Amino acid sequence: MSYTIYSLPGCTRCKILKQCMSEQGLAYTEKDTQADGKEEFQKFYSQNRKSIFRGSVGIEFPILASSEGIWQGLPKTLAQILFGNKLNGFVSLGTLHKEWVDGLHISGGEPAYADEFLQLLHYIKDNNMQLQIDTDGRHPEILHRVFVDNLASVLIFNAQDASSPDVQKSLELAVKFPVYKIHTIVSPSITPAEVGNIARMIGEITGNIKTPYFLFADPQGETPNLLSHRSAARKHLVLADIVTETGTG
């Protein structure tokens, strides 16, 4: 199979991908998008706009292309090279930069491929990158392995339902991480009472009513005023607050 890597000068993530491909014995052609590969990339991007994400800070590199598909960002390109499609759901295009890598989702993938997911995390961290990993509480057994192996520099916990035994196990693990952040995305179907119950569970597990807890409006739908949800949460976690696009509410 023929691979092409579209890269930027001085791109650490691009270097890591190229190193991985060399280790796997995979040949590739590199196109420097700021030099001799600029025109070719512009043509490639024009033909594949729907497959390449451009955010507020531009296009995330590296981009890996072959006859079988296009993959963007360090987690997705490494996952594809090392394990093919096995880690679909575990990885996505991240938003963090410099030495930080996100787009790593404990709850999103097939648990049968947990070993492969852990191998990917180790590979990224062994290349001097800091990992921000997220979970919604499913697959606590994978979260436990991430904790034991000290893989997450930051753990993001999206707490949507505190009644599940798996979520409760994961919450107990989450508060053991050196840095963790717990939030709930509030959709129209989530009531203040449900948010209050999640906050109560967090408070009981942490034993600290000052555990930070944040409420986000659902970006995918119309969300009601969150003041009543915050009031319900503050009965159990006094620092609970609403997070908006510009900061806390």
Coordinates of C-alpha atoms in Angstrom, one line a residue:
M1 CA 0.0 0.0 0.0
S2 CA 1.2 3.5 -0.8
Y3 CA 1.1 6.1 2.0
T4 CA 1.5 9.9 1.9
I5 CA 2.1 12.0 4.9
Y6 CA 1.2 15.7 4.7
S7 CA 3.3 17.5 7.3
L8 CA 4.4 20.9 8.6
P9 CA 8.0 22.0 9.3
G10 CA 9.0 21.3 12.9
C11 CA 5.8 19.3 13.6
T12 CA 6.5 17.0 16.5
R13 CA 3.4 15.0 15.9
C14 CA 4.5 14.5 12.3
K15 CA 7.9 13.2 13.5
I16 CA 6.3 10.7 15.8
L17 CA 4.1 9.4 13.0
K18 CA 7.1 9.1 10.6
Q19 CA 9.0 7.3 13.4
C20 CA 6.2 4.8 13.9
M21 CA 5.9 4.1 10.2
S22 CA 9.6 3.4 10.0
E23 CA 9.4 1.1 13.0
Q24 CA 6.6 -0.8 11.2
G25 CA 8.6 -1.0 8.0
L26 CA 6.1 1.0 6.1
A27 CA 7.3 3.2 3.2
Y28 CA 5.7 6.6 2.7
T29 CA 6.1 9.8 0.7
E30 CA 6.2 13.0 2.7
K31 CA 4.8 16.3 1.5
D32 CA 5.9 19.4 3.3
T33 CA 2.8 21.6 3.0
Q34 CA 4.8 24.7 3.5
A35 CA 7.5 23.9 0.9
D36 CA 7.6 21.6 -2.1
G37 CA 4.4 19.9 -1.2
K38 CA 2.3 23.0 -0.9
E39 CA 0.6 23.0 -4.3
E40 CA 0.0 19.3 -4.1
F41 CA -1.6 19.6 -0.6
Q42 CA -3.8 22.5 -1.8
K43 CA -5.1 20.2 -4.6
F44 CA -5.5 17.3 -2.2
Y45 CA -7.4 19.5 0.3
S46 CA -9.7 20.9 -2.4
Q47 CA -10.6 17.3 -3.4
N48 CA -11.1 16.0 0.1
R49 CA -12.6 18.9 2.1
K50 CA -15.3 16.7 3.7
S51 CA -12.6 14.4 5.1
I52 CA -10.3 17.0 6.5
F53 CA -11.2 19.1 9.5
R54 CA -10.1 22.8 9.6
G55 CA -10.6 24.4 13.0
S56 CA -10.2 27.9 14.3
V57 CA -6.4 27.6 14.4
G58 CA -6.2 25.9 11.0
I59 CA -5.7 22.3 9.8
E60 CA -4.3 19.7 12.3
F61 CA -1.3 17.8 11.1
P62 CA -0.2 15.1 10.4
I63 CA -2.5 13.9 7.7
L64 CA -2.1 10.4 6.5
A65 CA -3.5 9.3 3.1
S66 CA -3.7 6.0 1.2
S67 CA -6.0 4.3 -1.2
E68 CA -8.0 3.1 1.8
G69 CA -8.7 6.4 3.5
I70 CA -7.6 9.7 5.1
W71 CA -6.7 10.0 8.8
Q72 CA -5.9 13.2 10.6
G73 CA -4.2 14.0 13.8
L74 CA -1.7 12.0 15.9
P75 CA -4.1 9.6 17.7
K76 CA -6.0 8.6 14.5
T77 CA -2.9 8.2 12.3
L78 CA -1.0 6.2 14.8
A79 CA -4.0 4.0 15.6
Q80 CA -4.5 3.3 11.9
I81 CA -0.8 2.4 11.3
L82 CA -0.5 0.2 14.4
F83 CA -4.0 -1.4 14.6
G84 CA -6.0 -0.7 11.5
N85 CA -9.6 0.0 12.3
K86 CA -9.6 -1.7 15.7
L87 CA -9.5 1.5 17.7
N88 CA -12.3 3.3 15.9
G89 CA -14.3 4.9 18.8
F90 CA -11.3 5.1 21.1
V91 CA -9.6 7.9 19.1
S92 CA -10.7 11.0 17.3
L93 CA -9.3 14.3 16.1
G94 CA -8.1 16.3 19.2
T95 CA -8.0 20.0 19.9
L96 CA -5.0 20.3 22.2
H97 CA -1.6 21.4 20.9
K98 CA 2.1 21.5 21.8
E99 CA 3.0 18.6 24.0
W100 CA -0.6 17.7 24.8
V101 CA -2.7 15.1 23.1
D102 CA -6.5 14.5 23.5
G103 CA -9.1 12.8 21.4
L104 CA -8.6 9.6 23.5
H105 CA -11.9 8.1 24.7
I106 CA -12.0 5.2 27.1
S107 CA -15.8 4.8 26.7
G108 CA -15.9 5.0 22.9
G109 CA -14.3 1.8 21.7
E110 CA -14.7 -1.9 21.7
P111 CA -13.5 -3.3 25.0
A112 CA -12.1 -6.4 23.2
Y113 CA -9.4 -4.1 21.9
A114 CA -8.4 -2.6 25.3
D115 CA -4.9 -4.0 25.0
E116 CA -4.3 -2.3 21.7
F117 CA -5.7 1.0 23.1
L118 CA -3.3 0.8 26.0
Q119 CA -0.4 0.1 23.7
L120 CA -1.3 3.2 21.7
L121 CA -1.4 5.4 24.9
H122 CA 2.0 4.0 26.0
Y123 CA 3.4 4.8 22.5
I124 CA 2.2 8.4 22.6
K125 CA 3.4 9.0 26.2
D126 CA 6.7 7.3 25.5
N127 CA 7.3 10.0 22.9
N128 CA 7.1 12.7 25.5
M129 CA 3.5 13.7 25.0
Q130 CA 1.1 14.5 27.8
L131 CA -2.3 12.7 27.5
Q132 CA -5.7 14.1 28.3
I133 CA -8.1 11.1 28.3
D134 CA -11.8 11.2 28.7
T135 CA -14.5 8.8 29.9
D136 CA -18.3 8.8 30.6
G137 CA -17.9 6.0 33.1
R138 CA -18.3 3.0 30.9
H139 CA -15.5 0.4 30.9
P140 CA -14.1 1.0 34.4
E141 CA -11.7 -1.9 33.9
I142 CA -10.0 0.1 31.1
L143 CA -9.9 3.2 33.3
H144 CA -8.2 1.2 36.0
R145 CA -5.5 0.1 33.7
V146 CA -4.9 3.7 32.6
F147 CA -4.6 4.7 36.2
V148 CA -2.3 1.8 37.2
D149 CA 0.0 2.6 34.2
N150 CA -0.1 6.3 35.0
L151 CA -1.0 7.2 31.4
A152 CA -3.4 10.2 31.9
S153 CA -1.9 13.6 32.8
V154 CA -5.5 14.8 32.9
L155 CA -8.7 12.8 33.1
I156 CA -12.0 14.4 31.9
F157 CA -15.1 12.7 33.3
N158 CA -18.4 13.3 31.6
A159 CA -20.9 12.3 34.3
Q160 CA -24.3 11.8 32.7
D161 CA -25.8 9.1 35.0
A162 CA -24.7 8.4 38.5
S163 CA -27.0 5.3 38.9
S164 CA -24.9 2.9 36.9
P165 CA -22.6 0.7 38.9
D166 CA -19.9 1.1 36.2
V167 CA -20.2 4.9 36.4
Q168 CA -19.8 4.7 40.2
K169 CA -16.8 2.5 39.9
S170 CA -15.3 4.9 37.4
L171 CA -16.0 7.9 39.6
E172 CA -14.2 6.2 42.5
L173 CA -11.2 5.7 40.2
A174 CA -11.4 9.2 38.6
V175 CA -10.8 11.1 41.8
K176 CA -7.5 9.1 42.4
F177 CA -6.0 10.7 39.2
P178 CA -3.5 13.5 39.9
V179 CA -5.7 15.9 37.8
Y180 CA -9.3 15.2 37.1
K181 CA -12.2 17.3 35.9
I182 CA -15.8 16.3 36.2
H183 CA -18.7 17.8 34.2
T184 CA -22.2 17.1 33.0
I185 CA -23.5 18.1 29.6
V186 CA -27.0 19.1 30.3
S187 CA -29.5 18.3 27.5
P188 CA -33.2 19.1 27.7
S189 CA -33.9 15.6 28.9
I190 CA -31.7 15.9 32.0
T191 CA -33.6 17.4 35.0
P192 CA -32.2 19.4 37.9
A193 CA -33.0 16.4 40.2
E194 CA -30.8 14.2 38.0
V195 CA -28.0 16.7 38.1
G196 CA -28.4 17.0 41.9
N197 CA -28.1 13.2 42.2
I198 CA -24.9 13.2 40.1
A199 CA -23.5 15.9 42.4
R200 CA -24.5 14.0 45.5
M201 CA -22.7 10.9 44.2
I202 CA -19.6 12.8 43.4
G203 CA -19.6 14.4 46.9
E204 CA -20.1 11.0 48.6
I205 CA -17.2 9.4 46.6
T206 CA -14.8 12.3 47.0
G207 CA -15.8 13.1 50.6
N208 CA -15.3 16.7 49.7
I209 CA -18.2 19.2 49.1
K210 CA -15.7 21.5 47.4
T211 CA -14.9 19.1 44.6
P212 CA -15.2 21.2 41.4
Y213 CA -18.1 20.2 39.2
F214 CA -19.2 22.0 36.0
L215 CA -22.3 22.1 33.9
F216 CA -22.2 22.5 30.1
A217 CA -25.1 23.3 27.9
D218 CA -25.7 20.6 25.3
P219 CA -24.0 22.0 22.1
Q220 CA -26.2 19.6 20.0
G221 CA -29.6 20.9 21.1
E222 CA -31.6 23.5 22.8
T223 CA -30.9 23.5 26.5
P224 CA -33.0 25.1 29.2
N225 CA -31.7 27.7 31.6
L226 CA -29.2 25.9 33.8
L227 CA -29.6 28.0 37.0
S228 CA -32.0 25.4 38.5
H229 CA -29.6 22.6 37.7
R230 CA -26.7 24.5 39.3
S231 CA -28.8 25.1 42.4
A232 CA -29.6 21.4 42.7
A233 CA -25.9 20.6 42.3
R234 CA -24.8 23.1 44.9
K235 CA -26.8 21.4 47.6
H236 CA -24.0 18.7 47.4
L237 CA -21.1 20.5 45.8
V238 CA -20.8 24.1 46.8
L239 CA -18.4 25.0 43.9
A240 CA -20.6 23.6 41.2
D241 CA -20.9 26.1 38.3
I242 CA -22.1 26.7 34.8
V243 CA -19.5 26.9 32.0
T244 CA -20.3 28.9 29.0
E245 CA -18.3 29.6 25.9
T246 CA -16.8 32.6 27.5
G247 CA -16.3 31.2 31.0
T248 CA -18.2 30.2 34.1
G249 CA -21.7 31.5 34.5

